[in-house]
Coordinates of C-alpha atoms and ligand atoms in Angstrom, one line a residue:
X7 CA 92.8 23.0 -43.4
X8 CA 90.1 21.5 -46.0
X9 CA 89.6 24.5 -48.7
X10 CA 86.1 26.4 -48.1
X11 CA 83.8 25.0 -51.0
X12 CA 82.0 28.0 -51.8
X13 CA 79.5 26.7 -53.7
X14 CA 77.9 27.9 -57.0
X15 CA 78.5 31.8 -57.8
X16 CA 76.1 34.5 -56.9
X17 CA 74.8 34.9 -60.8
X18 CA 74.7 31.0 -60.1
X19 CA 72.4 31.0 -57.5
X20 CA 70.0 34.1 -58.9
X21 CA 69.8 31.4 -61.9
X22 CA 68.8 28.8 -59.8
X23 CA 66.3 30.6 -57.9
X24 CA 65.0 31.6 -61.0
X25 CA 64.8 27.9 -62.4
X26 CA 63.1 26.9 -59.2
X27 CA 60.1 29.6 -59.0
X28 CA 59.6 28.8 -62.9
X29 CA 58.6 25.0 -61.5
X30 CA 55.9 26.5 -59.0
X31 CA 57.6 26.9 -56.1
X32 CA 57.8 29.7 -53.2
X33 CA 60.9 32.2 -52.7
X34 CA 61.8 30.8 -50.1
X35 CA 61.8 27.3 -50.9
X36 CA 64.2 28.7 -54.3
X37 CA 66.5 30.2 -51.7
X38 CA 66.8 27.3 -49.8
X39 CA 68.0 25.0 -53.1
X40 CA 71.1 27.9 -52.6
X41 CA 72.2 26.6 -49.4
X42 CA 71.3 30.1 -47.8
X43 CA 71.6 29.6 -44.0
X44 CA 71.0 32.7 -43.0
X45 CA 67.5 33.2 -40.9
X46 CA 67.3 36.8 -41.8
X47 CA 67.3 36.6 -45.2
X48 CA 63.6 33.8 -44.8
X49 CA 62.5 36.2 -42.4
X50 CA 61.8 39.1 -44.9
X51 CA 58.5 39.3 -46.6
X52 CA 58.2 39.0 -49.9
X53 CA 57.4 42.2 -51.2
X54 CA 60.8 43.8 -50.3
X55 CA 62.4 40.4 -51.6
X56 CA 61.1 41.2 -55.2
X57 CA 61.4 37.3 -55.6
X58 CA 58.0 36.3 -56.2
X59 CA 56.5 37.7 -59.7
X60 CA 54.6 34.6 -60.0
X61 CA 52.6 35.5 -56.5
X62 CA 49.1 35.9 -58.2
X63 CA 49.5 32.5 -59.7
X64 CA 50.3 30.9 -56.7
X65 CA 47.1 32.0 -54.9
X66 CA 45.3 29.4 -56.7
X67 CA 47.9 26.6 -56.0
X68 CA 50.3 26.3 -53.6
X69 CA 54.4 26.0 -53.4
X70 CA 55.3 22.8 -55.1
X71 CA 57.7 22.0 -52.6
X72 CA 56.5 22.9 -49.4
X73 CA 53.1 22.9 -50.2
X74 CA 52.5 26.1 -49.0
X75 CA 53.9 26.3 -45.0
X76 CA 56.6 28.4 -45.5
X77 CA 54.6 30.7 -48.2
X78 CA 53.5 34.2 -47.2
X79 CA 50.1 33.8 -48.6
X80 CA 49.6 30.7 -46.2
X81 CA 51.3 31.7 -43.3
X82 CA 49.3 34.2 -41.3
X83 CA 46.2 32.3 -40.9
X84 CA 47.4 29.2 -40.1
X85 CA 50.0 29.5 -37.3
X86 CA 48.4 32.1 -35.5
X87 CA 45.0 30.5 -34.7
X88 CA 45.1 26.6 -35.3
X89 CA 48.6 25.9 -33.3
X90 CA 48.5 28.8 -30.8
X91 CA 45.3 27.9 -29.6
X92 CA 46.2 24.3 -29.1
X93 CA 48.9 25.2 -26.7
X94 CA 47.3 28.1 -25.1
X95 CA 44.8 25.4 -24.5
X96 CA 47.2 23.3 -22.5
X97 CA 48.1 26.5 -19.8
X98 CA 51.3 25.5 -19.3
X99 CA 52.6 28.7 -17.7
X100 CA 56.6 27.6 -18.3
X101 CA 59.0 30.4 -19.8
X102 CA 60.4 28.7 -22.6
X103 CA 59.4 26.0 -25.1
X104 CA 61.1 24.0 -27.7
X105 CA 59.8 22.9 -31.0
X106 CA 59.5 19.8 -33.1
X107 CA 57.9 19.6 -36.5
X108 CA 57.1 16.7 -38.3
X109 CA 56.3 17.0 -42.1
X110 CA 54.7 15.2 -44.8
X111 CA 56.7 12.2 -46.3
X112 CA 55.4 14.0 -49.8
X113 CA 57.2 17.0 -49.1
X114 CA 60.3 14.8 -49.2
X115 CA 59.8 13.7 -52.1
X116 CA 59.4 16.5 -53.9
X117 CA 62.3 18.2 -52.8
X118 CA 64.0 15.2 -54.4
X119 CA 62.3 15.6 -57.6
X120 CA 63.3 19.2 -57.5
X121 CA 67.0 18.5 -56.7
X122 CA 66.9 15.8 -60.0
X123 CA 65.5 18.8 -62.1
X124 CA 68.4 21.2 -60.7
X125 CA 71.1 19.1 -61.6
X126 CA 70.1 17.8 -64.6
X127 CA 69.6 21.5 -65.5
X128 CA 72.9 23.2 -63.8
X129 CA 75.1 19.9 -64.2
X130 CA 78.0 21.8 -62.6
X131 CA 76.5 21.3 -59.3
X132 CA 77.2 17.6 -59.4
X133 CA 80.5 17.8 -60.3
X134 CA 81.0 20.0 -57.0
X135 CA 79.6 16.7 -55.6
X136 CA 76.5 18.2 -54.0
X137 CA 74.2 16.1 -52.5
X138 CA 70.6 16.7 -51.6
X139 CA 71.2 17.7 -47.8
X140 CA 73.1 21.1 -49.4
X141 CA 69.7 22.8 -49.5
X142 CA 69.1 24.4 -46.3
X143 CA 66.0 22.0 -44.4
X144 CA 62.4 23.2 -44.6
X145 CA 62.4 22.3 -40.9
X146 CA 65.0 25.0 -39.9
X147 CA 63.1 27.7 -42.7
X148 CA 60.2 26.6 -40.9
X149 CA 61.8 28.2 -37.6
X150 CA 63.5 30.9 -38.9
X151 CA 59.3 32.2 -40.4
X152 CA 57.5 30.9 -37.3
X153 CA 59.9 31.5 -34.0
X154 CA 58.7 35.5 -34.0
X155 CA 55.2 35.2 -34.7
X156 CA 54.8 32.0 -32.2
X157 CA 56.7 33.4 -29.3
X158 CA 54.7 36.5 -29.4
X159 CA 51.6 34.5 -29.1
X160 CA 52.5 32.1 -26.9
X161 CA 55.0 34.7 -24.2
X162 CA 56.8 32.3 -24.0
X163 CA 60.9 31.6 -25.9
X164 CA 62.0 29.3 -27.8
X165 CA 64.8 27.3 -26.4
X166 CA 66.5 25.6 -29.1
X167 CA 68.5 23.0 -27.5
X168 CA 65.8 21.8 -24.7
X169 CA 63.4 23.4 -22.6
X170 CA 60.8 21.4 -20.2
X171 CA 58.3 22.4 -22.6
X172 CA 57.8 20.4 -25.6
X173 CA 55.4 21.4 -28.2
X174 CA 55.4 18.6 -31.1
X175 CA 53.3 19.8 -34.3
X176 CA 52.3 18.1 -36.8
X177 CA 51.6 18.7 -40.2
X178 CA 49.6 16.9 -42.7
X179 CA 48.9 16.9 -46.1
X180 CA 45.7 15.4 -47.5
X181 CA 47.6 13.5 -50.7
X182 CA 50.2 12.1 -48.6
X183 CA 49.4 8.5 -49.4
X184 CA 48.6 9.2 -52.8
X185 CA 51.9 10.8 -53.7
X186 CA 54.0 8.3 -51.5
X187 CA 52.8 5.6 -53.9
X188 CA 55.6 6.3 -55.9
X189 CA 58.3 5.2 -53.1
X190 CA 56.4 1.5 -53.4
X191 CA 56.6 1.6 -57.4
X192 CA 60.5 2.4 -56.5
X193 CA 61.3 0.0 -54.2
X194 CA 57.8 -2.5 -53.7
X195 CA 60.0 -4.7 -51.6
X196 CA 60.9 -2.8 -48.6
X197 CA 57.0 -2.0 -48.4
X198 CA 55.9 -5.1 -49.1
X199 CA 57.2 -5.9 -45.9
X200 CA 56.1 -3.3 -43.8
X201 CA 52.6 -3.4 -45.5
X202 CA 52.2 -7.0 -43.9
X203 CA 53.1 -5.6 -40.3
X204 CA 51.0 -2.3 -39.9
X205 CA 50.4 -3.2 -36.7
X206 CA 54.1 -3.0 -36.0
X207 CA 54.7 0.3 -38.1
X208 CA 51.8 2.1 -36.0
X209 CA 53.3 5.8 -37.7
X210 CA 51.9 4.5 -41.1
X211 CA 54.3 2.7 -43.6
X212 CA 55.6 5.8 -45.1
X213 CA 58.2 7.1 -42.4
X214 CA 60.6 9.4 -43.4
X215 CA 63.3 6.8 -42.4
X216 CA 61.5 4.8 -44.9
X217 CA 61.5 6.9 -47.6
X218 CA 65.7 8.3 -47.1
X219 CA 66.6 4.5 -47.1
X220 CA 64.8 4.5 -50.6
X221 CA 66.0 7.6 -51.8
X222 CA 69.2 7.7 -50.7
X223 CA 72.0 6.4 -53.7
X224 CA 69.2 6.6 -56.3
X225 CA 69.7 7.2 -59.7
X226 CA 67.9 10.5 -61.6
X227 CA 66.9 8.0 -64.1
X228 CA 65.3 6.0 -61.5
X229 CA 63.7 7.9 -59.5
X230 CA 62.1 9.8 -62.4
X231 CA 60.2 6.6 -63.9
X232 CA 58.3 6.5 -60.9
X233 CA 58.0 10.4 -60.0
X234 CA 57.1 13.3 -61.5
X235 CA 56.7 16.7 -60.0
X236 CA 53.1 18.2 -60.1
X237 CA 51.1 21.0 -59.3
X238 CA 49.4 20.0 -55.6
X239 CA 45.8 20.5 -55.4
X240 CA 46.0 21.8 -51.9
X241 CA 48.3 22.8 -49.5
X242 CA 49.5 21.3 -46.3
X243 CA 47.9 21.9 -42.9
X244 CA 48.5 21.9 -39.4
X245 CA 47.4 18.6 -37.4
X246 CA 46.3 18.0 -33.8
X247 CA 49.2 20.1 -31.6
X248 CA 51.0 17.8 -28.6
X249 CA 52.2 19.6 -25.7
X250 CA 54.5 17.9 -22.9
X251 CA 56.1 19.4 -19.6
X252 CA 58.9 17.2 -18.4
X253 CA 57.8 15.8 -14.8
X254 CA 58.3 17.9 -11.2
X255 CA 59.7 15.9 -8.6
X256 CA 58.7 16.4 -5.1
X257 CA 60.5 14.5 -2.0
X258 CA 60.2 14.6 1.6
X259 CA 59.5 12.7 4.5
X260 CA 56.4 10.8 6.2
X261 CA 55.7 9.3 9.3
X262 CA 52.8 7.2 9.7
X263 CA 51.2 6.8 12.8
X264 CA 48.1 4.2 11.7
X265 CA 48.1 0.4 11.8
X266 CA 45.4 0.4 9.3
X267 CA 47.0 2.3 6.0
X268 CA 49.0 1.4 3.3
X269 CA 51.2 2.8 1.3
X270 CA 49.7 3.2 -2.0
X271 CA 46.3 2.6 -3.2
X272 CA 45.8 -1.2 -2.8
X273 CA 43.7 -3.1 -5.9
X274 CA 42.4 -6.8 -5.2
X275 CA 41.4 -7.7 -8.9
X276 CA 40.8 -4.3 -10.2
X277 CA 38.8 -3.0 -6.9
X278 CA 40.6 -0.8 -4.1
X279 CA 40.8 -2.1 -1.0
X280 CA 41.3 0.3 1.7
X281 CA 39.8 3.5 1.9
X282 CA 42.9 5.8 0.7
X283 CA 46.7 5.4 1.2
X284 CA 49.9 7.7 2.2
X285 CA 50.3 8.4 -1.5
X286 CA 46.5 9.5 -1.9
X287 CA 46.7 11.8 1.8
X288 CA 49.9 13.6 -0.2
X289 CA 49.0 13.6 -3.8
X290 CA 45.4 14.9 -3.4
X291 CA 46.7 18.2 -2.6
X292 CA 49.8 18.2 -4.7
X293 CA 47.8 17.0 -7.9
X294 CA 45.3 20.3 -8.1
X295 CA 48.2 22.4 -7.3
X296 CA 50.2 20.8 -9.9
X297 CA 47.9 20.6 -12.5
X298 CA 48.6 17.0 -13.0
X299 CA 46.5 14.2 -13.8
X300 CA 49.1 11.5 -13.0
X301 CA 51.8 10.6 -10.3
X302 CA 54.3 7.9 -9.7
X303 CA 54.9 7.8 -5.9
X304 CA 57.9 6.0 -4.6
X305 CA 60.1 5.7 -1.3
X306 CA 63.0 4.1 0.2
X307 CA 61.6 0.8 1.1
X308 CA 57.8 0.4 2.4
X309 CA 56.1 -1.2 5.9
X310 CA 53.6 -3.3 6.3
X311 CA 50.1 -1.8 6.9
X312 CA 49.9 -2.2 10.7
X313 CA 53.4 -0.6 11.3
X314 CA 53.8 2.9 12.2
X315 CA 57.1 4.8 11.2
X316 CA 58.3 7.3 13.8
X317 CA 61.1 9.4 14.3
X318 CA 62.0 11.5 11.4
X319 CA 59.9 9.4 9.2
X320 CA 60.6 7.9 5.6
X321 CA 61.9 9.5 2.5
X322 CA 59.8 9.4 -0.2
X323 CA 59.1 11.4 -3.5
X324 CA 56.7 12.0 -6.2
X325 CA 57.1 12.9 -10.0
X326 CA 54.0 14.9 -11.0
X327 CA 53.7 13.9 -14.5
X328 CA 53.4 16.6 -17.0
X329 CA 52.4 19.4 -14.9
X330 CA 50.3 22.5 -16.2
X331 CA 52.1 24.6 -12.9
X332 CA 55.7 24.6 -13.2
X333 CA 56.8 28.1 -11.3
X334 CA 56.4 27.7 -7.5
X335 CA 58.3 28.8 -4.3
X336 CA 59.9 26.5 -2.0
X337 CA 57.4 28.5 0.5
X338 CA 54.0 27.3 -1.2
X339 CA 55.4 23.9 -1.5
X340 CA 55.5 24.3 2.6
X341 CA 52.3 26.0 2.8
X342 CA 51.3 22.6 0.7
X343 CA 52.6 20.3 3.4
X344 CA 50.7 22.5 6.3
X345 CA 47.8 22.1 4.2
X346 CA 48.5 18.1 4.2
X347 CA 49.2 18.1 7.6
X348 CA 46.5 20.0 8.9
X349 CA 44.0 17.1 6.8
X350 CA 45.1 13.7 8.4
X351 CA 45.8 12.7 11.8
X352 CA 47.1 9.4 9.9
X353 CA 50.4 11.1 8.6
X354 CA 52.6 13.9 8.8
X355 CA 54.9 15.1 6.3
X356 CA 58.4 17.2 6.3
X357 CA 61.5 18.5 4.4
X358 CA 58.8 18.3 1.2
X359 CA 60.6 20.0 -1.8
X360 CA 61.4 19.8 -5.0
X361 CA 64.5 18.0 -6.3
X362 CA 66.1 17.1 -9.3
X363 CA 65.8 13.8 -11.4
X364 CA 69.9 13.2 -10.6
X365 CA 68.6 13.8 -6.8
X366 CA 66.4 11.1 -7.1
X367 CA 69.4 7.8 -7.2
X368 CA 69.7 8.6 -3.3
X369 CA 66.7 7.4 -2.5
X370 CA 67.2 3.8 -4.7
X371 CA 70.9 3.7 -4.3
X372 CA 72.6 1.9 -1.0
X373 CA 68.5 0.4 -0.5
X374 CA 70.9 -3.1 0.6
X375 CA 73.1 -1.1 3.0
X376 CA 71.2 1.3 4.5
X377 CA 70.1 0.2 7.9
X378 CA 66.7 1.0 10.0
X379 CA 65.8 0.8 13.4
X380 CA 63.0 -0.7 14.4
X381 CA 61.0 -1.2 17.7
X382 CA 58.9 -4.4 18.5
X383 CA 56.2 -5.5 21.3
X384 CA 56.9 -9.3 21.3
X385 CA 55.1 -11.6 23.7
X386 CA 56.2 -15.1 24.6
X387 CA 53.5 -17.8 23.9
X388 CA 54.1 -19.9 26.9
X389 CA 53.5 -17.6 29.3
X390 CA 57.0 -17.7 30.8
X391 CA 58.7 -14.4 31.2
X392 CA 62.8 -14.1 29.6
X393 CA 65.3 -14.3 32.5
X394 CA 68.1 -11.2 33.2
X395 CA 70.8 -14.0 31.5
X396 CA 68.4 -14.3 28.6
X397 CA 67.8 -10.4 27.7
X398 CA 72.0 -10.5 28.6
X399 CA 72.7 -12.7 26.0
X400 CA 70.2 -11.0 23.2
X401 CA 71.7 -7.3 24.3
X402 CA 75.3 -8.8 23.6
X403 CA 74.6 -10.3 20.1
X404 CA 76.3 -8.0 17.2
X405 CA 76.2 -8.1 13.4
X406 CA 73.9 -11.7 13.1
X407 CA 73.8 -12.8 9.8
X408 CA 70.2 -14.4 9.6
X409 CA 69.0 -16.6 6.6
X410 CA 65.5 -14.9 5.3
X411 CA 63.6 -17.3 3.3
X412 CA 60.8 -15.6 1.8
X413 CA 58.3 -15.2 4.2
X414 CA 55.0 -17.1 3.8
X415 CA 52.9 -14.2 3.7
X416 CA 54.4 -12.4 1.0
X417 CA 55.4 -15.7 -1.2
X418 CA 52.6 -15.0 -3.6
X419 CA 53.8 -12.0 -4.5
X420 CA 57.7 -12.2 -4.4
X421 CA 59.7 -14.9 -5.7
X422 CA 61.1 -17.8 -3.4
X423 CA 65.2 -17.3 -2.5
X424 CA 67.1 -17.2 0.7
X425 CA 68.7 -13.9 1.6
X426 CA 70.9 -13.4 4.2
X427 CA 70.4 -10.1 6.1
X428 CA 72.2 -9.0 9.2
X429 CA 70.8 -7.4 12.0
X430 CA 73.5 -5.1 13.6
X431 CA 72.0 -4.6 17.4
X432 CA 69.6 -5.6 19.0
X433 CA 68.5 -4.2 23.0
X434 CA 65.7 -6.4 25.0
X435 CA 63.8 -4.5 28.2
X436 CA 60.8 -6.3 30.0
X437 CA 57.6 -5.1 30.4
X438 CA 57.0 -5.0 34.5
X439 CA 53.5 -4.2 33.8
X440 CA 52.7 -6.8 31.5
X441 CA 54.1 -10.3 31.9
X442 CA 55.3 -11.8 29.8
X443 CA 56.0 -8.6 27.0
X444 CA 59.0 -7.1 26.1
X445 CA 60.1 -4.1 23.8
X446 CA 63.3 -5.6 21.6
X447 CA 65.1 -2.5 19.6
X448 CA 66.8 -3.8 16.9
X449 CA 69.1 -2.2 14.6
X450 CA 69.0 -3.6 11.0
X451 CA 70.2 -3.8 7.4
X452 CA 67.3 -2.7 5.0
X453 CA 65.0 -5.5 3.5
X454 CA 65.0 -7.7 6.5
X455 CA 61.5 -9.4 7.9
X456 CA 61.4 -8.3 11.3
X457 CA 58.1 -10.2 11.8
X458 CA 59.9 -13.0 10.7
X459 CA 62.8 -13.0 12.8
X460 CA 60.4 -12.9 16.1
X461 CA 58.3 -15.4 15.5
X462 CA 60.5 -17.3 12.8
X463 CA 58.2 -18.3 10.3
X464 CA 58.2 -22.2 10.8
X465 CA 61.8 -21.8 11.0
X466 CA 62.1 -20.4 7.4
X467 CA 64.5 -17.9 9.2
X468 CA 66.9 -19.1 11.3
X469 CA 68.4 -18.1 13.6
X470 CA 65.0 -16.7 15.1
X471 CA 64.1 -14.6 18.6
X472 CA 62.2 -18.1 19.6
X473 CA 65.8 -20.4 18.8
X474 CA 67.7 -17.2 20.7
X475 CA 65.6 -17.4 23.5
X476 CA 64.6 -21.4 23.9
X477 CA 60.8 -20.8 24.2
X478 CA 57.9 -20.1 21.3
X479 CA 57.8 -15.8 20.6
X480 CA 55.0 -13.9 18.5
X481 CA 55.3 -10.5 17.6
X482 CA 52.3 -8.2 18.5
X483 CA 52.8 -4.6 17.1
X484 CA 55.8 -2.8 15.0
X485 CA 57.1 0.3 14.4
X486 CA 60.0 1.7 12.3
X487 CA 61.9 4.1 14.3
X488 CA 64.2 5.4 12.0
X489 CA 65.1 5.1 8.5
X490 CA 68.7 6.0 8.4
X491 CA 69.0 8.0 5.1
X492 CA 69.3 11.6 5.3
X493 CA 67.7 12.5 2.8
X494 CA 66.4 15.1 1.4
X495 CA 68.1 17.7 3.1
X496 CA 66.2 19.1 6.0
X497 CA 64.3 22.5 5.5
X498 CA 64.4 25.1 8.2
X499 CA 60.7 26.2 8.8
X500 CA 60.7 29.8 9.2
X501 CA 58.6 31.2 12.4
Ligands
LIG11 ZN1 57.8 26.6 -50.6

């Protein structure tokens, strides 16, 4: 095993705090140049800490190095009321949160000044090879002062690996520009370049990637012609608060039982054309509930708007972006789906729950292999009625491969190819009181044109009903009678 560097000795580090307050800065900013990792000893105040003689001078100006965020005087005003209130804003009613924080590029810098001071001062700490990244981050003292006070406010904990609630804060300093001049007298190239492409580099030009790429492996000397530490004339402050729930994803089934609604809301240049959709009849009551603004509906495959779907219906699901409501019961989610139900004699819904992201690859997954069942009123055009030996012959046919080119009506949106899909059974029965009708079941892989294969499309499927029968075939209604994927799991309904 490596030896343990310990790192300077205790009178060591009371001389560097020391050093460190002398330039202006807070006592816990002096601590942190000590590699002092533990939260407790940042979470103290002051005035048992006996670190801080110079507190009545900083009133007037604040900590050179942190510009104030992690100094008493500065704290309890600003945390409390500007960030709190931007997140209670948001009503997010999750347990937990986690926290970023980004900080001003200038606060980078002058931790680097501060580190060139130090060593130049204590020269021994060079020749233990420390680098800069040995003083414990602002970010992490940042936590260690604010996790309390914030998840008192807020009733909520902070998660530190990841919760579903992200609160990002900002924090701005009114002379960042100013003070980051000196990276571009350091290094004018890299900025030259990145001056020229604001438009690219939409964070500003000073990133803190920008500004470690320009610090990193550069000399005292160097860096000291360009920079030199001064007294800020104010301090830092918090900046506009973003809060983010990861999405809630909602699946179930649908059956449809119009020939005059589509899927999801249907734009002709930028105007809707039908009235509503099956995503509209479901996500009008699961957006208020939700407190979402925005949903991304998808489903295992789609029909045309003048076929039904039967049976058990089609899987589908929804992912309510950043919801407000993220506690619920599987029982209000069925409550939800009476309340869905009960609106629309156009649709009816089942299983709906909520699954998980990973849940959410059965529903894309196998789409090529899957098959569907379908049922089909088809009418021949010449008036002439199929023959026993004719619905014999279609009844016996297994596992046709059929040539799909794309279909006519759909060419304008879908690019032209020839797919091969096989349809796996199909069952032909007359209609005595209609001549000329028959129902054909068919059995089929997903993503083939069942219109097509009646009618054949001028042939741009082949084989067709009208070349398997000998005589010209249209198709007059459709509906899906089963979608064979069972998912997601069925939910008993209690009674
Ligand atoms: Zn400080």
């Amino acid at each position: 095993m490596a030896p343990v560097d310990e790192g300077p000795s205790e009178s060591l580090n009371l001389e560097i705090v020391d050093f460190i307050q002398n330039l202006g800065s807070c006592w816990r900013c002096a601590i942190r140049f000590t590699r002092e990792r533990k939260p407790e000893t940042y979470q103290r105040k002051s005035d048992e800490f006996k670190l801080e003689p110079e507190e009545k001078l900083l009133k007037a100006s604040p900590c050179v190095i942190c510009l104030g965020l992690v100094q008493d005087h500065f704290i309890k005003e600003v945390v409390m009321d500007e960030v709190c209130q931007q997140v209670l804003k948001f009503d997010c009613d999750s347990a937990t949160f986690s926290c970023m924080v980004s900080l001003p590029v200038a606060i980078m810098l002058r931790e680097q000044a501060v580190w060139f001071l130090l060593t130049d001062k204590f020269p021994d700490l060079l020749s233990k090879n420390l680098k800069i990244d040995y003083v414990t981050s602002l970010k992490d003292v940042w936590k260690f002062v604010f996790t309390e006070p914030l998840e008192k406010k807020l009733n909520k904990q902070l998660e530190h690996s990841s919760s579903p609630f992200q609160i990002h804060i900002s924090i701005l300093y009114k002379d960042e520009i100013a003070e980051c001049g000196a990276l571009v007298d350091i290094c004018p190239e890299k900025f030259k370049h990145r001056y020229n492409r604001t438009r690219v580099y939409r964070e500003g030009i000073f990133t803190r990637n920008a500004a470690q790429s320009v610090l990193s492996g550069l000399s005292a000397k160097d860096f000291q012609k360009h920079y030199t530490l001064k007294v800020p004339n104010c301090s830092a402050h918090y900046g506009p608060v973003q809060c983010s729930h990861n999405s809630i994803h909602i699946a179930g089934r649908y059956q449809k039982f119009s020939r005059t609604l589509c899927q999801t809301p249907w734009f002709i240049e930028g105007e809707k054309h039908m009235d509503t959709s099956i995503q509209e009849l479901i996500c009008k009551h699961l957006e208020p509930f939700f407190k979402t603004q925005s949903v991304k509906f998808s489903s295992s495959g789609r029909e045309d708007v003048d076929v039904r779907t039967l049976g058990k219906g089609r899987p589908f699901a929804i992912e309510l972006i950043d919801p407000h409501r993220t506690i619920f019961t599987q029982d209000q989610i069925t409550q939800l789906q009476n309340v869905i139900n009960n609106s629309t004699d156009a649709i009816q819904i089942r299983d709906l729950q909520a699954v998980t992201k990973e849940q959410l690859s059965v529903l894309k997954e196998g789409e090529e292999e899957k098959t569907k069942i379908y049922r089909a009123l088809c009418v021949t055009l010449d008036g002439s009625t199929p023959t026993e030996e004719d619905l014999a012959k279609i009844n016996a046919i297994t596992d046709l491969v059929l040539m799909q080119k794309t279909p006519l009506r759909v060419l304008h949106r879908r690019p032209l190819a020839v797919r091969p899909r096989t349809v796996h059974e199909m069952n032909a029965t007359l209609l005595d009181d209609r001549p000329g009708h028959f129902i054909l079941r068919l059995k089929t892989q997903a993503g083939t044109y069942i219109k097509e294969f009646v009618h054949g499309d001028f042939n741009r499927t082949l084989p067709n009903l009208c070349v398997l029968l000998g005589r010209p075939v249209d198709i007059v209604a459709l509906d899906v009678d089963a979608v064979e994927l069972d998912w997601p799991p069925a939910i008993a309904i209690k009674t």
